[in-house]
Coordinates of C-alpha atoms (C1' of nucleotides) in Angstrom, one line a residue:
Chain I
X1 CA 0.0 0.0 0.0
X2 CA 1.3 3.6 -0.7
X3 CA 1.2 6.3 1.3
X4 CA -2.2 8.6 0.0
X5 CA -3.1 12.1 0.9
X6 CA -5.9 14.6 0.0
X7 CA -4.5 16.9 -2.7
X8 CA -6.8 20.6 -2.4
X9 CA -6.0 21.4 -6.5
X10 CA -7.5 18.1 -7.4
X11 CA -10.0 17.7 -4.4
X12 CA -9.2 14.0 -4.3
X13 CA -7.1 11.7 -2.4
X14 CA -4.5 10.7 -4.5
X15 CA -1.3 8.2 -4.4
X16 CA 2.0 10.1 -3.0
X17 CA 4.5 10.4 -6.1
X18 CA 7.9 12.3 -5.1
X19 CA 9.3 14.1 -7.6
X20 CA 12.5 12.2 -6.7
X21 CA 12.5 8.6 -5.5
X22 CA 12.9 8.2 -1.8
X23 CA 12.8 12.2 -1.5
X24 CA 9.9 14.7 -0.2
X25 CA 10.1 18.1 -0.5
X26 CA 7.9 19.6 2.0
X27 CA 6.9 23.6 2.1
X28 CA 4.5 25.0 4.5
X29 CA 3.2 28.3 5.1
X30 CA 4.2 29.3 8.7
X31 CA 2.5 32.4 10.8
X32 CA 3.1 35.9 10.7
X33 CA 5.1 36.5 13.8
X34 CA 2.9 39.3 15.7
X35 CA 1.1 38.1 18.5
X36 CA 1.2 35.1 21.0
X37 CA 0.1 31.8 19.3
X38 CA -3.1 30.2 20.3
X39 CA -4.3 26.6 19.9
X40 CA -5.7 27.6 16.2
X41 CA -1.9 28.4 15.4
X42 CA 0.0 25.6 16.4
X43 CA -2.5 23.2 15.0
X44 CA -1.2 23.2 11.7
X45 CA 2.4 23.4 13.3
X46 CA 1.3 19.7 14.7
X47 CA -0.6 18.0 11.6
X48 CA 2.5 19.1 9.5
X49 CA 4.7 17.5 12.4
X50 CA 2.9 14.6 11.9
X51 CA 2.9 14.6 8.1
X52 CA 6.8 15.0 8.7
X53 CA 7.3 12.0 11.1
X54 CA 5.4 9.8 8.6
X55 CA 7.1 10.8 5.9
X56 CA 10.2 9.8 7.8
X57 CA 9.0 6.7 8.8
X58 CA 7.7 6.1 5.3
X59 CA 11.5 6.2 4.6
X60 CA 11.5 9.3 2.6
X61 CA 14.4 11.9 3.2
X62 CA 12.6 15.1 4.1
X63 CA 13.3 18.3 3.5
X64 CA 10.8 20.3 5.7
X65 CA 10.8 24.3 4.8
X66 CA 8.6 26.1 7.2
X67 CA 8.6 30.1 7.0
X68 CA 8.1 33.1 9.4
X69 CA 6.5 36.3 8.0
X70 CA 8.2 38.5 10.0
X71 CA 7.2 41.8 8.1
X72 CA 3.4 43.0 7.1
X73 CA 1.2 45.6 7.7
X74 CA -0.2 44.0 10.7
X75 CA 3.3 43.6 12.2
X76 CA 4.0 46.9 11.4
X77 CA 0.5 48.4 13.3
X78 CA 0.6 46.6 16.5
X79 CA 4.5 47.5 16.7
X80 CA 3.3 51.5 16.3
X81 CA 1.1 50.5 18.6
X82 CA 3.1 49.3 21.5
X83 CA 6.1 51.7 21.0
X84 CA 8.4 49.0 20.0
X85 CA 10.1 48.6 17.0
X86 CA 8.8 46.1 14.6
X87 CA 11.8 43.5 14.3
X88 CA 11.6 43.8 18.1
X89 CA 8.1 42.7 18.2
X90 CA 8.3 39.9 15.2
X91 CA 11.7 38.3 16.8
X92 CA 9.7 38.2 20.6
X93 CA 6.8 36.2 19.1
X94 CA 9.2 34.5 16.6
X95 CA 10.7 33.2 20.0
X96 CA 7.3 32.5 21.3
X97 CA 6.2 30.6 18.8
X98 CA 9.3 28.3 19.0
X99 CA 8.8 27.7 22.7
X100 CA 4.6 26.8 21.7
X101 CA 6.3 23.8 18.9
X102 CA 8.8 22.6 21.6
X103 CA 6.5 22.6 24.4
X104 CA 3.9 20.3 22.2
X105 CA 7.1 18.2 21.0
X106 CA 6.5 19.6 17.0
X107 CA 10.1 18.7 15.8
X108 CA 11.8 21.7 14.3
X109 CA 11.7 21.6 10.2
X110 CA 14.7 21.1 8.3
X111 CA 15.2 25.1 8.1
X112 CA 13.0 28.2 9.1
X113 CA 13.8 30.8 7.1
X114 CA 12.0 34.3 7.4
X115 CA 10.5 37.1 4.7
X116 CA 13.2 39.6 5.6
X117 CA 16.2 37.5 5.3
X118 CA 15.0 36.8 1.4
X119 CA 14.8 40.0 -0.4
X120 CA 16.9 39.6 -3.1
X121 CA 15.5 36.1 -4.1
X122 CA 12.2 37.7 -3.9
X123 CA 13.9 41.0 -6.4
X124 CA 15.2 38.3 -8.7
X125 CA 11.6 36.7 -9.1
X126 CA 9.9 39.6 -9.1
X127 CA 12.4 41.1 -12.2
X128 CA 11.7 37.5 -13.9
X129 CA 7.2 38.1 -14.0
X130 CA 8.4 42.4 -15.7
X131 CA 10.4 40.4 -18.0
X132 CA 7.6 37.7 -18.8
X133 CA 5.0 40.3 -19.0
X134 CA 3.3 39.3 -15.8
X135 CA 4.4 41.6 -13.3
X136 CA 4.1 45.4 -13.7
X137 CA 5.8 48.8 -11.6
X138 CA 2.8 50.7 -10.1
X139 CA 2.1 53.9 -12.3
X140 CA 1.5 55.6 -9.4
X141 CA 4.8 56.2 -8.5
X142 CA 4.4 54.6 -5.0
X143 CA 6.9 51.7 -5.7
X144 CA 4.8 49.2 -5.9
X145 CA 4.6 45.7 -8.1
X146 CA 1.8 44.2 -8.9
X147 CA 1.3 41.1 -10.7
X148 CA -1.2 41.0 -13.6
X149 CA -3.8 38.6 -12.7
X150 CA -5.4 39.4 -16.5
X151 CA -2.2 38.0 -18.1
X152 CA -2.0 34.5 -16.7
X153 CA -5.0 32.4 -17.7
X154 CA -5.3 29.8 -15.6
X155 CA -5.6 32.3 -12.1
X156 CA -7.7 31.0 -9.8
X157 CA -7.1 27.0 -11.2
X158 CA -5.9 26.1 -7.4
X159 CA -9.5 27.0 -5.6
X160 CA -11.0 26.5 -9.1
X161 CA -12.6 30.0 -9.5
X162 CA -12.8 32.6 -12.7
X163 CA -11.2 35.8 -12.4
X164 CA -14.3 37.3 -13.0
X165 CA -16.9 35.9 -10.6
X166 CA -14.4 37.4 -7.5
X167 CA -16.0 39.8 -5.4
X168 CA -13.3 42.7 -5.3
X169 CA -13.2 43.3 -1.7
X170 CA -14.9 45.7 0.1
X171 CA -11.7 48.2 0.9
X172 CA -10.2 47.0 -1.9
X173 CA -7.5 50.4 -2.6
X174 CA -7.0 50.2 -5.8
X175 CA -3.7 52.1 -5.9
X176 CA -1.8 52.0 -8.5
X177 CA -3.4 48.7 -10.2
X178 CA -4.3 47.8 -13.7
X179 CA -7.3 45.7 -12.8
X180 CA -8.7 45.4 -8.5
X181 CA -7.7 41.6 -8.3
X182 CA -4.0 42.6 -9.1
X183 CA -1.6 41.9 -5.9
X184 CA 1.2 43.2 -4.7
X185 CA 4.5 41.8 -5.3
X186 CA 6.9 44.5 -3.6
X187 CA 5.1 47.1 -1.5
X188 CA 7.3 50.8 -1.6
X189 CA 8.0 52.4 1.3
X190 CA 5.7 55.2 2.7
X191 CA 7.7 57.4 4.1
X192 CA 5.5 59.4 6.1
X193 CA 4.0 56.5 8.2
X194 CA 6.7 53.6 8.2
X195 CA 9.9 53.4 9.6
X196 CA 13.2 53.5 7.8
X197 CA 14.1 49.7 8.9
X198 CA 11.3 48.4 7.4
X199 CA 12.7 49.3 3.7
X200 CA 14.8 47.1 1.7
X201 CA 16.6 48.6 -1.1
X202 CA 15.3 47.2 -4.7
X203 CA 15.2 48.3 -8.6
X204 CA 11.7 49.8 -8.0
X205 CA 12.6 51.9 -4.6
X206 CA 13.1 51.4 -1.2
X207 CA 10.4 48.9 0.0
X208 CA 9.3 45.9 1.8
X209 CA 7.9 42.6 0.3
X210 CA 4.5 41.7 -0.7
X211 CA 3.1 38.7 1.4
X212 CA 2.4 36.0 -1.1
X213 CA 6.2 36.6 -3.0
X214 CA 8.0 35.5 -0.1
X215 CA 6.6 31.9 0.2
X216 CA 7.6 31.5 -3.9
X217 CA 10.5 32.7 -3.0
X218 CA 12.2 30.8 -0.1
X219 CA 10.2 27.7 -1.5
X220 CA 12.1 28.3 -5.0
X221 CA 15.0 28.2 -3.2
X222 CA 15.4 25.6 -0.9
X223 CA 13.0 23.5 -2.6
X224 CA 13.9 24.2 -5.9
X225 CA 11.9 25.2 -8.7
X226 CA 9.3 22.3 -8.6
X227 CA 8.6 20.4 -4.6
X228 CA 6.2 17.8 -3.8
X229 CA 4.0 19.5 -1.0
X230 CA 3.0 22.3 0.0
X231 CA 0.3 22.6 3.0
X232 CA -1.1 25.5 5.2
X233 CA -4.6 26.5 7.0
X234 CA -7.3 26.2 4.7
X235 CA -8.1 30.2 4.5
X236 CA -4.3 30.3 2.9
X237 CA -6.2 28.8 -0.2
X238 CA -7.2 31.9 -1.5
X239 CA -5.1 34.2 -1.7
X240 CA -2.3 33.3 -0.7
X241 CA -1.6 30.1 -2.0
X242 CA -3.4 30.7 -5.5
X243 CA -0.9 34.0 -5.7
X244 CA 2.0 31.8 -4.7
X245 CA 1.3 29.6 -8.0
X246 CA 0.4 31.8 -10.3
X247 CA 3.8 33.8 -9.6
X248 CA 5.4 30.8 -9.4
X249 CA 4.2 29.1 -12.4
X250 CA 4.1 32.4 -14.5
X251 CA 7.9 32.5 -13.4
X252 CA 8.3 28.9 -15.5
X253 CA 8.5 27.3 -11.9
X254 CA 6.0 24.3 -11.6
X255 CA 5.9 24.4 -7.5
X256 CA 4.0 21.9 -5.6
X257 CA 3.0 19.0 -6.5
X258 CA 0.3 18.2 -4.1
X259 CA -1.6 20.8 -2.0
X260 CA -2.8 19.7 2.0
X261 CA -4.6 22.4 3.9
X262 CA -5.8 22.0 7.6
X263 CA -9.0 23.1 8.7
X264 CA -10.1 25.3 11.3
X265 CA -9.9 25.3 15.0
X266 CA -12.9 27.8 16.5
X267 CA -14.5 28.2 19.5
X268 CA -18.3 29.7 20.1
X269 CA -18.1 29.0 16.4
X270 CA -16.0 31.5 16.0
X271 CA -12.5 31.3 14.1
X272 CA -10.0 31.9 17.2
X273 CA -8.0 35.2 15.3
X274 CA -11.9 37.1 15.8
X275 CA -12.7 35.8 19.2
X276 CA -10.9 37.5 22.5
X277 CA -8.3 34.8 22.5
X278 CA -6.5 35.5 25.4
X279 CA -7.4 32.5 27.2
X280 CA -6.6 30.2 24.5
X281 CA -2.9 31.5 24.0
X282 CA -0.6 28.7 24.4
X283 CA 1.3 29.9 27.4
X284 CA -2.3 30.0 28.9
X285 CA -3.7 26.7 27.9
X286 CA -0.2 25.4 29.2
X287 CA -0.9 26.5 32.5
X288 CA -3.7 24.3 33.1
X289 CA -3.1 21.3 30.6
X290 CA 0.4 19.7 29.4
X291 CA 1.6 19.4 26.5
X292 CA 1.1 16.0 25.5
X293 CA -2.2 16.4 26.8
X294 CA -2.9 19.4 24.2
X295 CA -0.9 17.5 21.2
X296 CA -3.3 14.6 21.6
X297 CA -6.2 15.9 21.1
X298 CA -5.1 18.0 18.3
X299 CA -3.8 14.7 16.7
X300 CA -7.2 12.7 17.8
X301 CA -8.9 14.7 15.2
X302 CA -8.2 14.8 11.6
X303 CA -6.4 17.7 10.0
X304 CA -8.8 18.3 7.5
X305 CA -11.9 18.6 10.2
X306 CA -12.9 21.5 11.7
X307 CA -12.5 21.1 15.0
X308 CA -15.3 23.2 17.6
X309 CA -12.5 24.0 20.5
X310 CA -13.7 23.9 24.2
X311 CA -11.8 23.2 27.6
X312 CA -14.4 20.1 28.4
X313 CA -13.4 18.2 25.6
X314 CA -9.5 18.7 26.1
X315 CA -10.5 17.8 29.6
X316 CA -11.9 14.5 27.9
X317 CA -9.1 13.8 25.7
X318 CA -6.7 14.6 28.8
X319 CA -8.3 11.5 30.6
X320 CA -8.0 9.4 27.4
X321 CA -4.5 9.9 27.1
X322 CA -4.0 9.0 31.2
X323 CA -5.6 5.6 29.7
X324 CA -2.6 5.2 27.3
X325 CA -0.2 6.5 30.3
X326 CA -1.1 3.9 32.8
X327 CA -0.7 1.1 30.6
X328 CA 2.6 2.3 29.7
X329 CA 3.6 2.4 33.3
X330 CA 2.0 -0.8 34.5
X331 CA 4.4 -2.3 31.6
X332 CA 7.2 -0.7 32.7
X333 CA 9.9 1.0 30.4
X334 CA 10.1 -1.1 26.9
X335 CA 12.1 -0.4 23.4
X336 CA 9.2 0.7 20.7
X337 CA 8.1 -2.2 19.0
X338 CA 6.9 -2.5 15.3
X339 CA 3.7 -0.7 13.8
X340 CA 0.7 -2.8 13.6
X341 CA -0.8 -3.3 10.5
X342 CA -3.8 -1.3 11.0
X343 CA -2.3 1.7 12.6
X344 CA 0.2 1.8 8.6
X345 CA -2.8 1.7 6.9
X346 CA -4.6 3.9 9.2
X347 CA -1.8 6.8 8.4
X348 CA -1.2 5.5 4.8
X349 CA -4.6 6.8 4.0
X350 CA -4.5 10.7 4.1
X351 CA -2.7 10.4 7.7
X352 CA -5.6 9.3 9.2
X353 CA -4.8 9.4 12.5
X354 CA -8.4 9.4 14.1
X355 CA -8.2 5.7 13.1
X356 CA -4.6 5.4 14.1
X357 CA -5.6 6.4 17.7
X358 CA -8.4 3.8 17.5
X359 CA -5.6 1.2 16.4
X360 CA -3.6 2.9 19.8
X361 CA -6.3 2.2 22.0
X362 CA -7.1 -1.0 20.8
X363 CA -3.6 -2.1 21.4
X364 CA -3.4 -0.8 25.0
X365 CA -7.3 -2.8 25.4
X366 CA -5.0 -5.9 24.7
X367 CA -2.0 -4.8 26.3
X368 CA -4.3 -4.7 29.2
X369 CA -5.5 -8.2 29.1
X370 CA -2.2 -9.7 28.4
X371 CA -0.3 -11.2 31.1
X372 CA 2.7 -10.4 29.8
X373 CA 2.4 -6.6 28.0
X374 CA 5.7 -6.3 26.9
X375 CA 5.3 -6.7 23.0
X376 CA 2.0 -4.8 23.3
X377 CA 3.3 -2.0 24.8
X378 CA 6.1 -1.7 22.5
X379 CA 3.7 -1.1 19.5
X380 CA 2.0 1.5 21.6
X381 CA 5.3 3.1 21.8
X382 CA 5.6 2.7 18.1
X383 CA 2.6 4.4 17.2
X384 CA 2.8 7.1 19.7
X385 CA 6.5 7.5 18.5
X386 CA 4.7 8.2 15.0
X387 CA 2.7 10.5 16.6
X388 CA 5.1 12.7 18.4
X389 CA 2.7 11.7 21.4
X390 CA 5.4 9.3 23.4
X391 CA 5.8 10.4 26.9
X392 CA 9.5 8.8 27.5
X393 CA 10.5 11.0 24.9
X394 CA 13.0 13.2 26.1
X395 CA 11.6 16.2 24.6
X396 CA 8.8 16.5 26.7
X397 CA 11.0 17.3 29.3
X398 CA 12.5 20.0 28.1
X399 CA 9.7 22.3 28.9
X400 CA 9.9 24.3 32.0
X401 CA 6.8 23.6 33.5
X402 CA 7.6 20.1 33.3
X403 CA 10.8 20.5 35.0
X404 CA 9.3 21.6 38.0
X405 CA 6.5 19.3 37.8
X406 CA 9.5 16.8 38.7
X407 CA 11.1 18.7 41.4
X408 CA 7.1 19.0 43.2
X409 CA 6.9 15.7 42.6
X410 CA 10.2 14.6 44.6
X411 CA 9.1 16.8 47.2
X412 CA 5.2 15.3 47.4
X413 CA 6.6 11.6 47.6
X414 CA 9.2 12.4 50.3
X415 CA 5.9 13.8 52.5
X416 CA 3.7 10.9 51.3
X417 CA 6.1 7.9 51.1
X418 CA 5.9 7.9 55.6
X419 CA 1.9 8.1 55.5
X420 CA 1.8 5.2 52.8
X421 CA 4.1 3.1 55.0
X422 CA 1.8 4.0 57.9
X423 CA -1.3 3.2 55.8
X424 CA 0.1 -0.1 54.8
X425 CA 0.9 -1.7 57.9
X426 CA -2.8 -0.6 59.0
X427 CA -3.8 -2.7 56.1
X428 CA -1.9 -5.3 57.2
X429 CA -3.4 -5.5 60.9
X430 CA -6.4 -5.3 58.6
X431 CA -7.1 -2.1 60.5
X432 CA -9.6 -0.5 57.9
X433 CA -10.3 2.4 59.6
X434 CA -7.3 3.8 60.1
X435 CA -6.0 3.2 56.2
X436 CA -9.0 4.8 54.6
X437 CA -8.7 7.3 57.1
X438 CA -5.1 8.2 56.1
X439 CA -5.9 7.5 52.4
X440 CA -9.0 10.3 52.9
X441 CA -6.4 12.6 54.8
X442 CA -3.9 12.3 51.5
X443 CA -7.1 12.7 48.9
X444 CA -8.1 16.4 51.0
X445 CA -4.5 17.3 49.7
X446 CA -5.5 16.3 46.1
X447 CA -3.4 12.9 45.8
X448 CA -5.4 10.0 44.6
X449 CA -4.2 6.4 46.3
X450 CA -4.6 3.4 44.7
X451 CA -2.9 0.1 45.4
X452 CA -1.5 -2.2 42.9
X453 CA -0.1 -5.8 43.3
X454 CA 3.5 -3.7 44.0
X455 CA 2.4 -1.8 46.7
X456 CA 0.7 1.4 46.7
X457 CA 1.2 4.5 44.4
X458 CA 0.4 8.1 44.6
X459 CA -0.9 10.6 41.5
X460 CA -2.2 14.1 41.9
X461 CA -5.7 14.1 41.0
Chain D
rG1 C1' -22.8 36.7 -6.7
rG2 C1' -18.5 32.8 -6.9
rU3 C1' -15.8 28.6 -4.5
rG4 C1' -15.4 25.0 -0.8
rG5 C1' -16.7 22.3 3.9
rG6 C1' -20.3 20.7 7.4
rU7 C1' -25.1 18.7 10.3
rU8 C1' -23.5 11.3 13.4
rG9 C1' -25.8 8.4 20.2
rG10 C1' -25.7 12.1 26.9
rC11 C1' -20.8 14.3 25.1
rC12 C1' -16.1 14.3 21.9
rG13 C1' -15.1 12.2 17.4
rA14 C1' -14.3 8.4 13.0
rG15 C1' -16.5 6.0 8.7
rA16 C1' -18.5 6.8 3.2
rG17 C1' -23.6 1.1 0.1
rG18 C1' -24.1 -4.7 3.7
rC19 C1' -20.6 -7.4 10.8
rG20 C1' -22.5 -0.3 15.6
rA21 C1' -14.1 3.0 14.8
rG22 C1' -12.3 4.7 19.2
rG23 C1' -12.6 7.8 23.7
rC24 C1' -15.4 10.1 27.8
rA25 C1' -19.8 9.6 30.7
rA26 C1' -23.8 6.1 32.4
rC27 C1' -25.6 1.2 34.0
rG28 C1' -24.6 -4.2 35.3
rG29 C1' -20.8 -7.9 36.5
rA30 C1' -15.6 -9.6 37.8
rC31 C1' -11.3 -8.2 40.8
rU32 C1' -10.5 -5.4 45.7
rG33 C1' -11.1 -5.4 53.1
rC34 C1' -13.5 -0.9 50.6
rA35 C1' -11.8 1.8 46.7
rA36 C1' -8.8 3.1 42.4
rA37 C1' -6.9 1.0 38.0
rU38 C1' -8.1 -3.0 34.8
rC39 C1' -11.2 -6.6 32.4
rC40 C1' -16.2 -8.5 30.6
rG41 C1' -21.1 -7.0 29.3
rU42 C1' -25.1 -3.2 28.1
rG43 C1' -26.6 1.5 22.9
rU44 C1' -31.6 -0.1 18.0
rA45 C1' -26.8 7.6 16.3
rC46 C1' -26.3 9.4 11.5
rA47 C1' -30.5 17.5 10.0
rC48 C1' -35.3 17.0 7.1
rG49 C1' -38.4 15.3 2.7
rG50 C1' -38.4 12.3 -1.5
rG51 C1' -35.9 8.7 -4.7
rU52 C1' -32.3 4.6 -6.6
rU53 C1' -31.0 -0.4 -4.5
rC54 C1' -32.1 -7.1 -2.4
rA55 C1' -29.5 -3.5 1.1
rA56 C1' -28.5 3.9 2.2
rA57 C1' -25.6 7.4 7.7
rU58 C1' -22.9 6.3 3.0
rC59 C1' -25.4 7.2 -3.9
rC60 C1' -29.2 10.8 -6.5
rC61 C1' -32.8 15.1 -6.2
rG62 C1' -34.8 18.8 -3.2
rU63 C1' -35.2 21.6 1.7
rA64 C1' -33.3 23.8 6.2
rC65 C1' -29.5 25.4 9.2
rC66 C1' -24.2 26.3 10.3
rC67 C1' -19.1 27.5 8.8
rA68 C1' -14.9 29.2 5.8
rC69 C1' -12.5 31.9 1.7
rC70 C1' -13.2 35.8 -2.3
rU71 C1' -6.2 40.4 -1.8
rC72 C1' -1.8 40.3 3.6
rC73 C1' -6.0 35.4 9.3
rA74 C1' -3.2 28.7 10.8

RNA sequence: GGUGGGUUGGCCGAGAGGCGAGGCAACGGACUGCAAAUCCGUGUACACGGGUUCAAAUCCCGUACCCACCUCCA
């Protein structure tokens, strides 16, 4: 069986092809660096992780491109804003952002590069659409590029739309353009309202880029001119991604392969950028749930679902994933194991990991049964390996919280440790009483007792 | 106006013509001093109305409601 996955140009799933045998080429459209990331953010973070681990396991040499847009208008307005200069604000969140991936164990991409760091690829692709005919200075004289929409035919064959059923958008400003659905390819600097540093020197005038060149860009070149896949949130569609290919292509680059979009986290119904957010930032949601706890039930659903976001079902999948933890314990530490069947087939088609948790769960129902767990439990580390999800991994550790979770831990055993060696030899004078009395005493603190054939064992409730 | 996606049991969440994915909760049983954990068992779900078929949650037609994108939102 071969690996399948749901390709957006061609709405179907289709067999995965690399360009080059044994190779993927892997681009995905990262955030703009200028506030905190919430769950909705690092959700595609994880599904591409995910894609990436398979990939790997697959057997395929990866090369994972994932980009920061750390300039736009949006950037540049909350940095006016709060008094701080924009590369200040972009590298803080930039730094945020990479401490959200580590703390949900999302394995760094092979490189992440950033808009600003790119200019002159993005002049030398910009200079190739003048010379093609597809790319035009603003008459204006404000600096800008746009590209022609009108001269490439097939706009708007990636979300399968004509040019001229588009709604030109409400504020649309239509500068110095030849026709409204023209977009920018190199924005010039406004002198009056934008600061000096956010202009990069270019044939057409101090300026900064235009958002959908520097994906074509960086992709062209670490990628090369033609890649296997390229994947984002689903809103990326349009315009981004269809202004990505139509530069690309009209550049005589044939991009991606393969398109993979990830759907929508909201809550209230609500996509998470409109709704007050603050609670779902990941520092916050961090506070009260860990990260493993978050990454699985991100992972339990599949990337291209929308998922409706509240704190009772992460609660839910929190306790679900305790299930797959106290197996794991009860067998004791064990080398990961092969993949079941089931579980490959599960991922092979369109990384379908809602039925790859089934196949976990099912495994750890056995595992359960089994006198001896061993080989079961080595398949659940396997598939939880797969699924950035396995708790030995050292990587989970790495996150401060977690760090002193252990040190409050050491500390709660050394207090309990003398009431469970008072409790047991109650038991053993089969003084009731006094044992559930103690156990009751140790529950009004928050620890949960519970007895196993190797004694007793403590866990915060 | 254009283009997509969705509506599944108390809840979360899969599936895409024919044995009720999986998890949580609930109930019964086993185990336990009692619990916990674990195991076994218990469910007549697929928005609505038609149709196709031996067989429809799944295909077709229609209706309702929800959501996303249509120039800088993952």
């Amino acid at each position: 069986m071969t690996f399948r996955l749901y390709d957006t140009a061609t709405r179907e799933v289709r067999d995965f092809v690399p360009l080059v045998e044994g190779k993927a080429g892997l681009y995905v459209c990262g955030l703009t660096v200028q506030s905190e990331p919430h769950v909705g953010h690092v959700r595609s973070g994880v599904n591409f992780d995910v894609l990436q681990r398979w990939l790997r396991h697959r057997g395929y040499e990866v090369t994972f491109i994932r980009n920061v847009t750390d300039i736009d208008d949006k950037i540049l307005a909350k940095s006016a804003e709060q008094g701080r200069p924009w590369f200040n604000l972009a590298y803080a969140m930039h730094r945020e952002l990479g401490r959200a991936y580590d703390a949900l164990n999302v394995a760094p991409p092979t490189y992440e590069p950033g808009a600003t760091g790119h200019v002159p690829e993005m002049v030398e692709l910009i200079t190739e659409l003048i010379g093609r005919g597809h790319a035009y200075p603003a008459e204006d004289g404000s600096g800008d590029v746009y590209f022609d929409v009108k001269s490439w035919p097939s706009y708007g064959e990636l979300t399968h739309q004509g040019v001229d059923d588009m709604e030109p958008a409400e504020d649309a400003d239509p500068r110095g353009k030849r026709d409204p659905r023209d977009f920018a390819l190199w924005k010039g600097w406004k002198k009056a309202t934008e600061p000096e540093t956010a202009a990069w020197p270019s044939p057409w005038g101090p300026g900064r880029p235009g958002w959908h060149i520097e994906c074509s860009a960086m992709a062209g070149k670490y990628l090369g001119p033609a890649f296997d896949i390229h994947g984002g949130g689903v809103d990326l569609r349009f315009p981004h991604h269809e202004n990505e290919q139509a530069q690309s292509r009209a550049a005589g680059r044939p991009f991606a392969t393969y398109w993979m979009h990830n759907a929508w986290i909201t809550t209230a119904g609500e996509k998470m950028s409109k709704s007050l957010g603050n609670s779902l930032t990941i520092p916050n949601v961090l506070e009260r749930y860990r990260g493993i706890e978050l990454r699985y039930y991100l992972v339990a659903a599949h990337y291209r679902s929308h998922v409706e976001f509240s704190f009772e079902a992460l609660d839910e999948a929190a306790v679900a994933f305790r299930r797959i933890e106290n197996f794991l314990e009860r067998a004791g530490v064990v080398e990961p194991g092969d993949l079941p069947q089931a579980f490959v087939d599960a991922m092979d088609d369109d990384l379908g990991t809602p039925a790859a948790v089934a196949v976990l769960f099912d495994m750890v129902r056995e595992g359960n049964r089994a006198d001896d767990p061993t080989v079961h439990a080595g398949q659940v580390l396997a598939m939880l390996d797969v699924l950035g999800l396995n708790p030995a991994d050292p990587a989970w550790a790495g996150s401060g919280a977690g760090a002193a979770d252990d040190k409050l831990k050491a500390a709660i055993d050394a207090l309990v440790v003398g009431l469970l060696d008072e409790r047991t030899a109650a038991r053993e004078a089969k003084n009731w009483a006094r044992a559930d009395a103690i156990r009751d005493q140790i529950k009004k603190a928050g620890i949960e007792v519970e007895d196993t054939p190797t004694g007793p064992k403590w866990s915060i409730d």
